[in-house]
Short mmCIF file of C-alpha atoms in Angstrom, two decimals:
data_model
loop_
_atom_site.label_atom_id
_atom_site.label_comp_id
_atom_site.label_asym_id
_atom_site.label_seq_id
_atom_site.Cartn_x
_atom_site.Cartn_y
_atom_site.Cartn_z
CA UNK A 1 173.42 208.91 -189.34
CA UNK A 2 173.92 205.28 -188.41
CA UNK A 3 171.65 203.99 -185.63
CA UNK A 4 171.49 200.71 -183.59
CA UNK A 5 171.24 197.48 -185.55
CA UNK A 6 171.40 199.31 -188.81
CA UNK A 7 172.73 196.75 -191.24
CA UNK A 8 172.08 198.52 -194.47
CA UNK A 9 173.35 201.76 -195.85
CA UNK A 10 172.31 205.08 -194.44
CA UNK A 11 169.35 207.02 -195.97
CA UNK A 12 170.63 208.97 -198.95
CA UNK A 13 170.73 212.79 -198.83
CA UNK A 14 172.19 213.32 -202.31
CA UNK A 15 171.21 212.03 -205.78
CA UNK A 16 174.51 210.26 -206.06
CA UNK A 17 174.09 208.34 -202.82
CA UNK A 18 170.57 207.37 -203.96
CA UNK A 19 172.06 205.94 -207.20
CA UNK A 20 174.69 204.05 -205.10
CA UNK A 21 171.92 202.60 -202.91
CA UNK A 22 170.09 201.36 -206.00
CA UNK A 23 173.32 199.88 -207.35
CA UNK A 24 173.95 198.15 -204.07
CA UNK A 25 170.53 196.56 -204.12
CA UNK A 26 170.84 195.63 -207.84
CA UNK A 27 174.17 193.87 -207.13
CA UNK A 28 172.87 192.20 -204.07
CA UNK A 29 169.88 190.72 -206.01
CA UNK A 30 172.32 189.30 -208.64
CA UNK A 31 174.54 187.75 -205.90
CA UNK A 32 171.48 186.25 -204.22
CA UNK A 33 170.25 184.65 -207.38
CA UNK A 34 173.74 183.20 -208.13
CA UNK A 35 174.08 181.88 -204.53
CA UNK A 36 170.72 180.19 -204.65
CA UNK A 37 171.33 178.57 -208.09
CA UNK A 38 174.73 177.26 -207.11
CA UNK A 39 173.54 176.12 -203.70
CA UNK A 40 170.62 174.26 -205.37
CA UNK A 41 172.85 172.54 -207.88
CA UNK A 42 175.42 171.59 -205.21
CA UNK A 43 172.59 170.09 -203.09
CA UNK A 44 171.19 168.15 -206.06
CA UNK A 45 174.68 166.68 -206.79
CA UNK A 46 175.20 165.65 -203.19
CA UNK A 47 171.81 164.01 -202.67
CA UNK A 48 170.85 162.32 -205.86
CA UNK A 49 171.91 158.81 -206.92
CA UNK A 50 172.06 159.27 -210.64
CA UNK A 51 175.22 158.78 -212.77
CA UNK A 52 175.66 159.23 -216.51
CA UNK A 53 178.06 156.51 -217.63
CA UNK A 54 178.29 157.88 -221.20
CA UNK A 55 179.03 161.48 -220.35
CA UNK A 56 182.54 162.30 -221.73
CA UNK A 57 181.97 165.93 -222.76
CA UNK A 58 179.21 168.56 -222.85
CA UNK A 59 180.03 171.20 -225.34
CA UNK A 60 176.70 172.97 -225.07
CA UNK A 61 176.59 173.28 -221.33
CA UNK A 62 180.25 174.46 -221.26
CA UNK A 63 179.41 177.26 -223.68
CA UNK A 64 176.36 178.19 -221.53
CA UNK A 65 178.35 178.30 -218.27
CA UNK A 66 181.07 180.43 -219.88
CA UNK A 67 178.84 182.98 -221.65
CA UNK A 68 176.19 183.37 -218.94
CA UNK A 69 178.56 184.55 -216.20
CA UNK A 70 180.11 186.98 -218.68
CA UNK A 71 176.73 188.50 -219.35
CA UNK A 72 175.85 188.75 -215.66
CA UNK A 73 179.22 190.54 -215.07
CA UNK A 74 178.24 193.04 -217.71
CA UNK A 75 175.00 193.76 -215.85
CA UNK A 76 177.22 194.72 -212.88
CA UNK A 77 180.07 196.43 -214.69
CA UNK A 78 178.04 198.96 -216.81
CA UNK A 79 176.07 200.47 -213.98
CA UNK A 80 179.23 200.52 -211.86
CA UNK A 81 181.33 202.28 -214.47
CA UNK A 82 178.43 204.86 -215.02
CA UNK A 83 178.41 205.68 -211.35
CA UNK A 84 182.26 205.82 -211.15
CA UNK A 85 182.29 208.42 -213.89
CA UNK A 86 179.41 210.31 -212.35
CA UNK A 87 181.24 210.50 -209.04
CA UNK A 88 184.28 212.10 -210.66
CA UNK A 89 182.22 214.63 -212.69
CA UNK A 90 182.75 218.19 -211.52
CA UNK A 91 179.80 220.36 -212.34
CA UNK A 92 179.88 224.15 -212.03
CA UNK A 93 180.03 224.58 -208.24
CA UNK A 94 178.11 227.33 -206.52
CA UNK A 95 180.35 227.13 -203.49
CA UNK A 96 183.75 225.71 -202.63
CA UNK A 97 184.85 224.38 -199.26
CA UNK A 98 188.40 223.49 -198.49
CA UNK A 99 188.88 220.72 -195.91
CA UNK A 100 192.28 220.17 -194.31
CA UNK A 101 192.96 217.09 -192.18
CA UNK A 102 195.30 217.41 -189.17
CA UNK A 103 196.19 215.08 -186.33
CA UNK A 104 193.38 214.91 -185.02
CA UNK A 105 190.93 217.55 -186.28
CA UNK A 106 189.68 219.12 -189.35
CA UNK A 107 190.00 222.74 -190.42
CA UNK A 108 187.83 224.32 -193.03
CA UNK A 109 188.17 227.35 -195.42
CA UNK A 110 185.34 228.88 -197.39
CA UNK A 111 187.43 230.02 -200.27
CA UNK A 112 184.71 232.08 -201.90
CA UNK A 113 184.68 234.54 -198.87
CA UNK A 114 187.48 236.48 -197.26
CA UNK A 115 188.96 235.30 -194.01
CA UNK A 116 186.31 232.65 -193.32
CA UNK A 117 188.19 229.64 -191.87
CA UNK A 118 187.93 227.65 -188.57
CA UNK A 119 188.96 224.45 -186.84
CA UNK A 120 186.56 221.67 -186.07
CA UNK A 121 187.28 219.56 -182.99
CA UNK A 122 185.25 216.76 -181.49
CA UNK A 123 183.32 217.70 -178.32
CA UNK A 124 184.71 215.66 -175.49
CA UNK A 125 182.12 213.44 -173.63
CA UNK A 126 182.44 215.39 -170.35
CA UNK A 127 181.55 218.70 -172.22
CA UNK A 128 178.72 217.28 -174.25
CA UNK A 129 175.14 218.59 -173.86
CA UNK A 130 172.25 216.25 -173.37
CA UNK A 131 171.11 216.36 -176.98
CA UNK A 132 174.60 215.91 -178.40
CA UNK A 133 175.97 212.74 -180.07
CA UNK A 134 178.77 211.20 -178.25
CA UNK A 135 182.05 210.89 -180.31
CA UNK A 136 180.20 212.35 -183.36
CA UNK A 137 179.53 216.07 -182.53
CA UNK A 138 181.92 218.89 -183.14
CA UNK A 139 182.40 222.41 -181.76
CA UNK A 140 182.19 224.07 -185.17
CA UNK A 141 179.89 222.55 -187.78
CA UNK A 142 180.08 223.06 -191.49
CA UNK A 143 177.06 224.87 -192.96
CA UNK A 144 176.39 224.19 -196.76
CA UNK A 145 173.37 225.13 -198.89
CA UNK A 146 170.96 222.43 -200.27
CA UNK A 147 170.13 222.15 -203.90
CA UNK A 148 173.47 223.68 -204.91
CA UNK A 149 176.52 222.10 -206.54
CA UNK A 150 179.13 222.02 -203.87
CA UNK A 151 182.88 221.40 -204.50
CA UNK A 152 185.05 220.05 -201.60
CA UNK A 153 188.83 220.38 -201.87
CA UNK A 154 190.53 217.96 -199.55
CA UNK A 155 194.13 217.87 -198.30
CA UNK A 156 196.13 217.11 -195.16
CA UNK A 157 199.12 218.64 -193.30
CA UNK A 158 200.64 215.58 -191.69
CA UNK A 159 199.49 212.05 -192.49
CA UNK A 160 196.76 210.42 -194.65
CA UNK A 161 193.15 211.17 -193.60
CA UNK A 162 189.85 210.56 -195.37
CA UNK A 163 186.94 212.97 -195.46
CA UNK A 164 183.78 210.80 -195.41
CA UNK A 165 180.08 211.59 -195.08
CA UNK A 166 178.17 208.32 -195.87
CA UNK A 167 174.66 209.74 -196.33
CA UNK A 168 175.97 212.17 -198.98
CA UNK A 169 178.00 209.45 -200.76
CA UNK A 170 181.23 211.34 -200.30
CA UNK A 171 184.65 209.82 -199.50
CA UNK A 172 187.88 211.62 -200.39
CA UNK A 173 191.36 210.79 -199.28
CA UNK A 174 193.30 213.79 -197.72
CA UNK A 175 196.84 213.37 -198.80
CA UNK A 176 199.68 215.71 -197.63
CA UNK A 177 201.03 217.73 -200.61
CA UNK A 178 198.01 216.88 -202.86
CA UNK A 179 194.61 218.50 -203.38
CA UNK A 180 191.76 216.11 -204.14
CA UNK A 181 188.34 217.40 -205.16
CA UNK A 182 184.81 216.06 -205.21
CA UNK A 183 181.45 217.36 -206.17
CA UNK A 184 178.05 216.72 -204.59
CA UNK A 185 174.56 218.14 -204.09
CA UNK A 186 172.57 217.92 -200.94
CA UNK A 187 168.86 217.43 -201.79
CA UNK A 188 167.31 217.68 -198.36
CA UNK A 189 168.01 219.68 -195.15
CA UNK A 190 169.48 217.93 -192.22
CA UNK A 191 172.47 217.11 -189.93
CA UNK A 192 174.89 214.75 -191.62
CA UNK A 193 177.67 212.97 -189.70
CA UNK A 194 180.88 211.48 -190.93
CA UNK A 195 184.32 210.42 -189.66
CA UNK A 196 187.82 210.11 -190.86
CA UNK A 197 188.01 206.82 -192.72
CA UNK A 198 191.78 206.32 -192.98
CA UNK A 199 193.80 205.09 -190.09
CA UNK A 200 195.80 208.24 -189.06
CA UNK A 201 197.25 207.61 -185.62
CA UNK A 202 196.14 207.33 -181.97
CA UNK A 203 193.09 209.56 -182.14
CA UNK A 204 191.88 208.46 -185.53
CA UNK A 205 188.41 207.65 -184.08
CA UNK A 206 188.01 211.11 -182.67
CA UNK A 207 187.95 213.47 -185.63
CA UNK A 208 184.27 213.51 -186.78
CA UNK A 209 182.65 215.63 -189.47
CA UNK A 210 179.27 217.31 -189.08
#
């Protein structure tokens, strides 16, 4: 879960989120290099006194500064597309969980079992135990197995919601009248927190996922 002064991404708990973490660092490194180079060139231009009176055109440098950014963009685009397709890939799931967004709580159905469904409400601050997390804990938590392919089917009954657990790299829009699905694998045991990530009305901040 996110903690105080945590500026980076949360620690990954699934292989996909691990890859997303690496991709974030990879892109950030490229952006840092570009920023330093452009900043250095701008500084040089502003503070030196040299002028080239005979410079009318620079064919070679123009080719370089057109081709180089294109190559840099390819270094960002290919890993990005790979991850995009990996996130949409549905492997053979061991278990399916259906998540239904309401104003303002989630309800869950384990469709592999008979009559296993429940609502999950946020625990109000005045009912919270000492070891609970304020505005993040719920009365009924989801229990899922680790090292198994899990499929989540997400929909909503009233308005748009978004079922999001950052440390698992999962974010799915819950749309009324539509069933979205995503696949993930949890590679370590733990307690994972998420929240609705689509503005859905007055109590949008108060429908967490655990």
